[in-house]
mmCIF file of C-alpha atoms in Angstrom:
data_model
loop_
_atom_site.group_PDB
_atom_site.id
_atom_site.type_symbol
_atom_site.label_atom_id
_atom_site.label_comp_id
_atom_site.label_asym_id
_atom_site.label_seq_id
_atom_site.Cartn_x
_atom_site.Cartn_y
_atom_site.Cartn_z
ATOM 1 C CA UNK A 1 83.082 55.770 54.525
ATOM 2 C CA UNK A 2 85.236 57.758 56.537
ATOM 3 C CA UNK A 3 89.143 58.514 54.464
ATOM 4 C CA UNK A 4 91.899 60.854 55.397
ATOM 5 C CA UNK A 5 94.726 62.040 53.572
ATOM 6 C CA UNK A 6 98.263 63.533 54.729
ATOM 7 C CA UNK A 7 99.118 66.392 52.028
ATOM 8 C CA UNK A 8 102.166 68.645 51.841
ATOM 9 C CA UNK A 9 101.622 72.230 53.235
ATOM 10 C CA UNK A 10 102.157 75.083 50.603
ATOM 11 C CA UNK A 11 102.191 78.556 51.524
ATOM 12 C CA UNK A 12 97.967 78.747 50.157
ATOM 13 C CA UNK A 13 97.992 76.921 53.484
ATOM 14 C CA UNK A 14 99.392 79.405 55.755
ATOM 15 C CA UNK A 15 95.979 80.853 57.368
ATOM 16 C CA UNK A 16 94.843 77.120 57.893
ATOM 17 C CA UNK A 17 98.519 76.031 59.680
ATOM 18 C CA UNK A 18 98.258 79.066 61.742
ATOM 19 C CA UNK A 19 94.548 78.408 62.876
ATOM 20 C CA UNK A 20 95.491 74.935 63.239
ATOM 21 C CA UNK A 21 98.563 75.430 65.360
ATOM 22 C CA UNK A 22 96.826 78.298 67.591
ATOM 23 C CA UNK A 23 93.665 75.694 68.278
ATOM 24 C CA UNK A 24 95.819 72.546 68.670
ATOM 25 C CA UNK A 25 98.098 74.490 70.616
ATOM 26 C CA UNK A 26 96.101 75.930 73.260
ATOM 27 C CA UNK A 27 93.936 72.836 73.472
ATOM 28 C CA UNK A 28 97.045 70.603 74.487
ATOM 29 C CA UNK A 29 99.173 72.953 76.592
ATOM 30 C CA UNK A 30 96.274 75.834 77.757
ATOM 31 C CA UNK A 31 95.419 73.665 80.832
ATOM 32 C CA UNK A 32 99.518 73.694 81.813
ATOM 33 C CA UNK A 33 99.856 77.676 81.351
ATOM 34 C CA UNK A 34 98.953 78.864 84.675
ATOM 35 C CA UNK A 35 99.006 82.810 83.225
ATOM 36 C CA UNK A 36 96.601 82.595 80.384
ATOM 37 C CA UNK A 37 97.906 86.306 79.326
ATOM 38 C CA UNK A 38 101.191 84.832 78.908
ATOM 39 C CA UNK A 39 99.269 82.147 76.648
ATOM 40 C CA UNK A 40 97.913 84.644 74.880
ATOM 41 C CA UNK A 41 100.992 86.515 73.902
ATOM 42 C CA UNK A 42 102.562 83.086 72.829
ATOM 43 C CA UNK A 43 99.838 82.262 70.852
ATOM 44 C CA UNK A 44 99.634 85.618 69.005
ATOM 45 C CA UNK A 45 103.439 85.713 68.791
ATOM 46 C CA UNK A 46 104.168 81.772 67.474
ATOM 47 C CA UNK A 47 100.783 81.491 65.504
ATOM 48 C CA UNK A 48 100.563 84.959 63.623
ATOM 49 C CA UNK A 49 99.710 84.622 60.025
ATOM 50 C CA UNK A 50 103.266 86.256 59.516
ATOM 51 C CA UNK A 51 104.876 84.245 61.907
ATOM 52 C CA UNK A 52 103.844 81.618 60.503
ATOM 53 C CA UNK A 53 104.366 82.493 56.820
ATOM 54 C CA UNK A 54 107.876 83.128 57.229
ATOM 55 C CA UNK A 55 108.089 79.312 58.597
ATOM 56 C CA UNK A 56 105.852 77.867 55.593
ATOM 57 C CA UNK A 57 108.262 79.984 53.173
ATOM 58 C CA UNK A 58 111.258 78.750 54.755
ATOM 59 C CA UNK A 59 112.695 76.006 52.721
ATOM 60 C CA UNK A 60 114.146 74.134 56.105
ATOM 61 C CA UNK A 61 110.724 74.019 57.570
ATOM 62 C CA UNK A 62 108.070 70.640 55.942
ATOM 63 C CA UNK A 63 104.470 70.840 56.981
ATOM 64 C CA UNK A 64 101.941 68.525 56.521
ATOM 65 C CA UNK A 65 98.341 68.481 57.086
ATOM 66 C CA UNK A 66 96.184 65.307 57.594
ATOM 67 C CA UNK A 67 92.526 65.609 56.304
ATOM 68 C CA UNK A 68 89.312 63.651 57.206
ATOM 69 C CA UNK A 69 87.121 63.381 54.620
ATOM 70 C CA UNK A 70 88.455 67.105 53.043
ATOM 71 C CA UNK A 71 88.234 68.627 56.814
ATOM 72 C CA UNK A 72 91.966 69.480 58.017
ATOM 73 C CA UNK A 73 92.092 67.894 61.689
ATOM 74 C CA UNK A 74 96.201 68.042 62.379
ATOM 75 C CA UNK A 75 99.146 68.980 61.237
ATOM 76 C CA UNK A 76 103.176 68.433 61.205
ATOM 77 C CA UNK A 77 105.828 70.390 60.912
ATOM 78 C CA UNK A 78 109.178 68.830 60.322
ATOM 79 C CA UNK A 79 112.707 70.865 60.434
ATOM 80 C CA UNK A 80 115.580 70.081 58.100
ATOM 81 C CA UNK A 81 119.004 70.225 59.669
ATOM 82 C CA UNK A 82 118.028 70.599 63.675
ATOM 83 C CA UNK A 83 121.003 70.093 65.339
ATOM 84 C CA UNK A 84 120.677 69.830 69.012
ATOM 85 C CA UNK A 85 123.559 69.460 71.461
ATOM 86 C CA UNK A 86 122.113 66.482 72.831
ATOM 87 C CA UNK A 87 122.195 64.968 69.408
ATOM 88 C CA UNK A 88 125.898 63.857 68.453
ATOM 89 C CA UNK A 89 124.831 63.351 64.445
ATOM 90 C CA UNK A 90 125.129 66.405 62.168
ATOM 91 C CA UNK A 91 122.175 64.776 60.088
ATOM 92 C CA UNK A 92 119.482 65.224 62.160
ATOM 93 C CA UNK A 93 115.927 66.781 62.081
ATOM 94 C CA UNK A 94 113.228 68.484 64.539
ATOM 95 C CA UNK A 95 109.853 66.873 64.713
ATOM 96 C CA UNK A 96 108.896 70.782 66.042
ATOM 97 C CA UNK A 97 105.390 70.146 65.998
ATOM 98 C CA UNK A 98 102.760 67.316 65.458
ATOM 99 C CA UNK A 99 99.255 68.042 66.766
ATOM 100 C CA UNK A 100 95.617 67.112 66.452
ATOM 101 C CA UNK A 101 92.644 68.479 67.311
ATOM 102 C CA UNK A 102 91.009 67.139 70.142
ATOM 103 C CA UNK A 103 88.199 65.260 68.901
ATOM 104 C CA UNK A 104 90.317 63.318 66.145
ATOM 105 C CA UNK A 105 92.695 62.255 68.488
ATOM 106 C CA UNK A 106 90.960 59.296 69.727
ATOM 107 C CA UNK A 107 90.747 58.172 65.750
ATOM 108 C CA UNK A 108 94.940 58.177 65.414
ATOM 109 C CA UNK A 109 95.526 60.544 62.970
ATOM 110 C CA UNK A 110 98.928 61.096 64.815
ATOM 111 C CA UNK A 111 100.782 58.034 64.170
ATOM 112 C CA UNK A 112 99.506 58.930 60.338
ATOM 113 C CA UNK A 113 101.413 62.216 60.795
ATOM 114 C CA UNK A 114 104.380 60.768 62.524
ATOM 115 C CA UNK A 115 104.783 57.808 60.100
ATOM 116 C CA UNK A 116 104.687 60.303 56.971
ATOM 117 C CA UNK A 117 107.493 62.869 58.601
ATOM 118 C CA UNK A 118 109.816 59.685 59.197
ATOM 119 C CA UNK A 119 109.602 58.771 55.625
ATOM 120 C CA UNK A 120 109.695 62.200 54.512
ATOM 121 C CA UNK A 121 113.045 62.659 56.691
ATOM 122 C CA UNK A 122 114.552 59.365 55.419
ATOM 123 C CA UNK A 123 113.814 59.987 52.105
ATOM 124 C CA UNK A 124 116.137 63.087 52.745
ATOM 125 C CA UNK A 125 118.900 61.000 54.408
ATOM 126 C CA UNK A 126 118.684 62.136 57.543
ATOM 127 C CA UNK A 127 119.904 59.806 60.308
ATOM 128 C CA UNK A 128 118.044 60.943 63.776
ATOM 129 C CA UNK A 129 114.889 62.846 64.274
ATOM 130 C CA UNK A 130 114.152 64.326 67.740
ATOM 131 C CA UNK A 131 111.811 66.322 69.710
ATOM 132 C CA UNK A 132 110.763 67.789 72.903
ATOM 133 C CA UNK A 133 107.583 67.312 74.922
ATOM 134 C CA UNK A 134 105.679 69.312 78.191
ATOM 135 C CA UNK A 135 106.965 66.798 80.696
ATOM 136 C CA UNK A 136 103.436 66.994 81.983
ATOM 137 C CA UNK A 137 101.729 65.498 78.751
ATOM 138 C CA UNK A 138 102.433 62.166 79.479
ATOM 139 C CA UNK A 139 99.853 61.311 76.644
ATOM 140 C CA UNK A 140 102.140 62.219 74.178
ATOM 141 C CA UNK A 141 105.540 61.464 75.798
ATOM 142 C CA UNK A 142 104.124 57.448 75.738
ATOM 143 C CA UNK A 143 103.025 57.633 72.304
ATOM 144 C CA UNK A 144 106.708 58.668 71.405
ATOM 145 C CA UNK A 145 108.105 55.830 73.536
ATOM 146 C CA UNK A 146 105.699 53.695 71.854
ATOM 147 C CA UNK A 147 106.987 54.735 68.672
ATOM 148 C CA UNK A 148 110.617 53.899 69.497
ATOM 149 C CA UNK A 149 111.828 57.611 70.779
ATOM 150 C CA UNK A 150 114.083 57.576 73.496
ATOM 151 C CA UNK A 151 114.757 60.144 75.710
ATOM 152 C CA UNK A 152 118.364 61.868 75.705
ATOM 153 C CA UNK A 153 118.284 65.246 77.347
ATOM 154 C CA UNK A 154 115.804 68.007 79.069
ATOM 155 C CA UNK A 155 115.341 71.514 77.906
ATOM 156 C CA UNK A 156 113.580 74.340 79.631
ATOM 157 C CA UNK A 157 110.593 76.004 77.257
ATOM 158 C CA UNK A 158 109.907 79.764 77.962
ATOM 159 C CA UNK A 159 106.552 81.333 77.611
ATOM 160 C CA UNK A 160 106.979 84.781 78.664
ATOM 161 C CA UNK A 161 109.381 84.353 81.316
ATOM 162 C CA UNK A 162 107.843 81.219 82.991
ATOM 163 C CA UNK A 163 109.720 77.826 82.161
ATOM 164 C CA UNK A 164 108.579 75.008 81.132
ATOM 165 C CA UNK A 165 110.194 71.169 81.624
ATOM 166 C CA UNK A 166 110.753 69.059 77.990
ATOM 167 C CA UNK A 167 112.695 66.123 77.848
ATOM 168 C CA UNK A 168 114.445 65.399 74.340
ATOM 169 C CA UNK A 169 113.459 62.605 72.555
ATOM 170 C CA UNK A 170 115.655 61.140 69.668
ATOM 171 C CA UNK A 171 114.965 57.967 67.206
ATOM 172 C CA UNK A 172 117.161 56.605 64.817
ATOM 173 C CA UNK A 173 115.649 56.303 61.673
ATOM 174 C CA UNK A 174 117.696 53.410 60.451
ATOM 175 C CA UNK A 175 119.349 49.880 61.739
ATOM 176 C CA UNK A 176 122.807 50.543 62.411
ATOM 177 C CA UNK A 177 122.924 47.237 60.556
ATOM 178 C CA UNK A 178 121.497 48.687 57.215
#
């Protein structure tokens, strides 16, 4: 019987997030990144162990990792206080990054990970969570539609000096009737 669990990150976990994040990374945007040096470099630069220690150690940042029967196949990471200026509430969060490797996809772990940062951000009182998405990965914009993001503004992402289309994505994580 196949079971999977969501747990919250510690900083034990900081050579698995940054393994995770490299892998998940390169497998969802590598195909995008015409210069695969300037992949590189990212990747080395955004995924280091001490890159990403500093994140797991920084009390604004929330990771989670999802687990299939004890393997880790995804992870989440949540920021407290993300203000964006397409955003006009002071209580929002950034879903920065929820990914999955490849061959879990298909079995939904990511509406597991994006379900368990929602509660963890309304549990904290925050009002609006947003994110930004590779224009191109239409995959992932739908799933956010799907899950009742709208989109609100565009951003350009750098990698090295080549930019990179996102639109913004905001949800409200309660009625305006509540």
């Amino acid at each position: 019987m196949t079971q999977h669990n969501i747990k919250l990150a510690t900083p034990a976990d900081t050579e698995l997030l940054a393994l995770l994040g490299r892998v998940t990374f390169r497998e969802s945007h590598g195909d995008y990144i015409e210069d695969k040096t300037n992949l590189n470099e990212y990747l080395d630069k955004a995924f280091s162990f001490e890159t990403t220690q500093k994140e797991v150690n920084d009390s604004n940042n929330v990771y989670f990792i999802i687990y299939k029967n004890h393997f880790p196949v995804g992870y989440a990471k949540l920021i407290l206080n993300a203000t964006s200026p397409f955003i006009p509430n002071e209580r929002s969060c950034r879903l920065e990054r929820i990914y999955v490797l490849d061959e879990f996809i298909s079995q939904k772990f990511g509406i597991d990970l994006l379900n368990q940062t929602v509660e963890k951000a309304k549990e904290l009182n925050f009002e609006v969570m947003w994110l930004s998405v590779y224009i191109k990965n239409t995959k992932a914009i739908n799933f956010y539609l799907k899950n009742d993001f709208e989109e609100v503004g565009s951003i350009s992402f750098k990698i090295s000096k080549q930019g990179y289309e996102n639109p913004i994505l905001a949800k409200k994580l309660f009625d305006e009737k509540a």
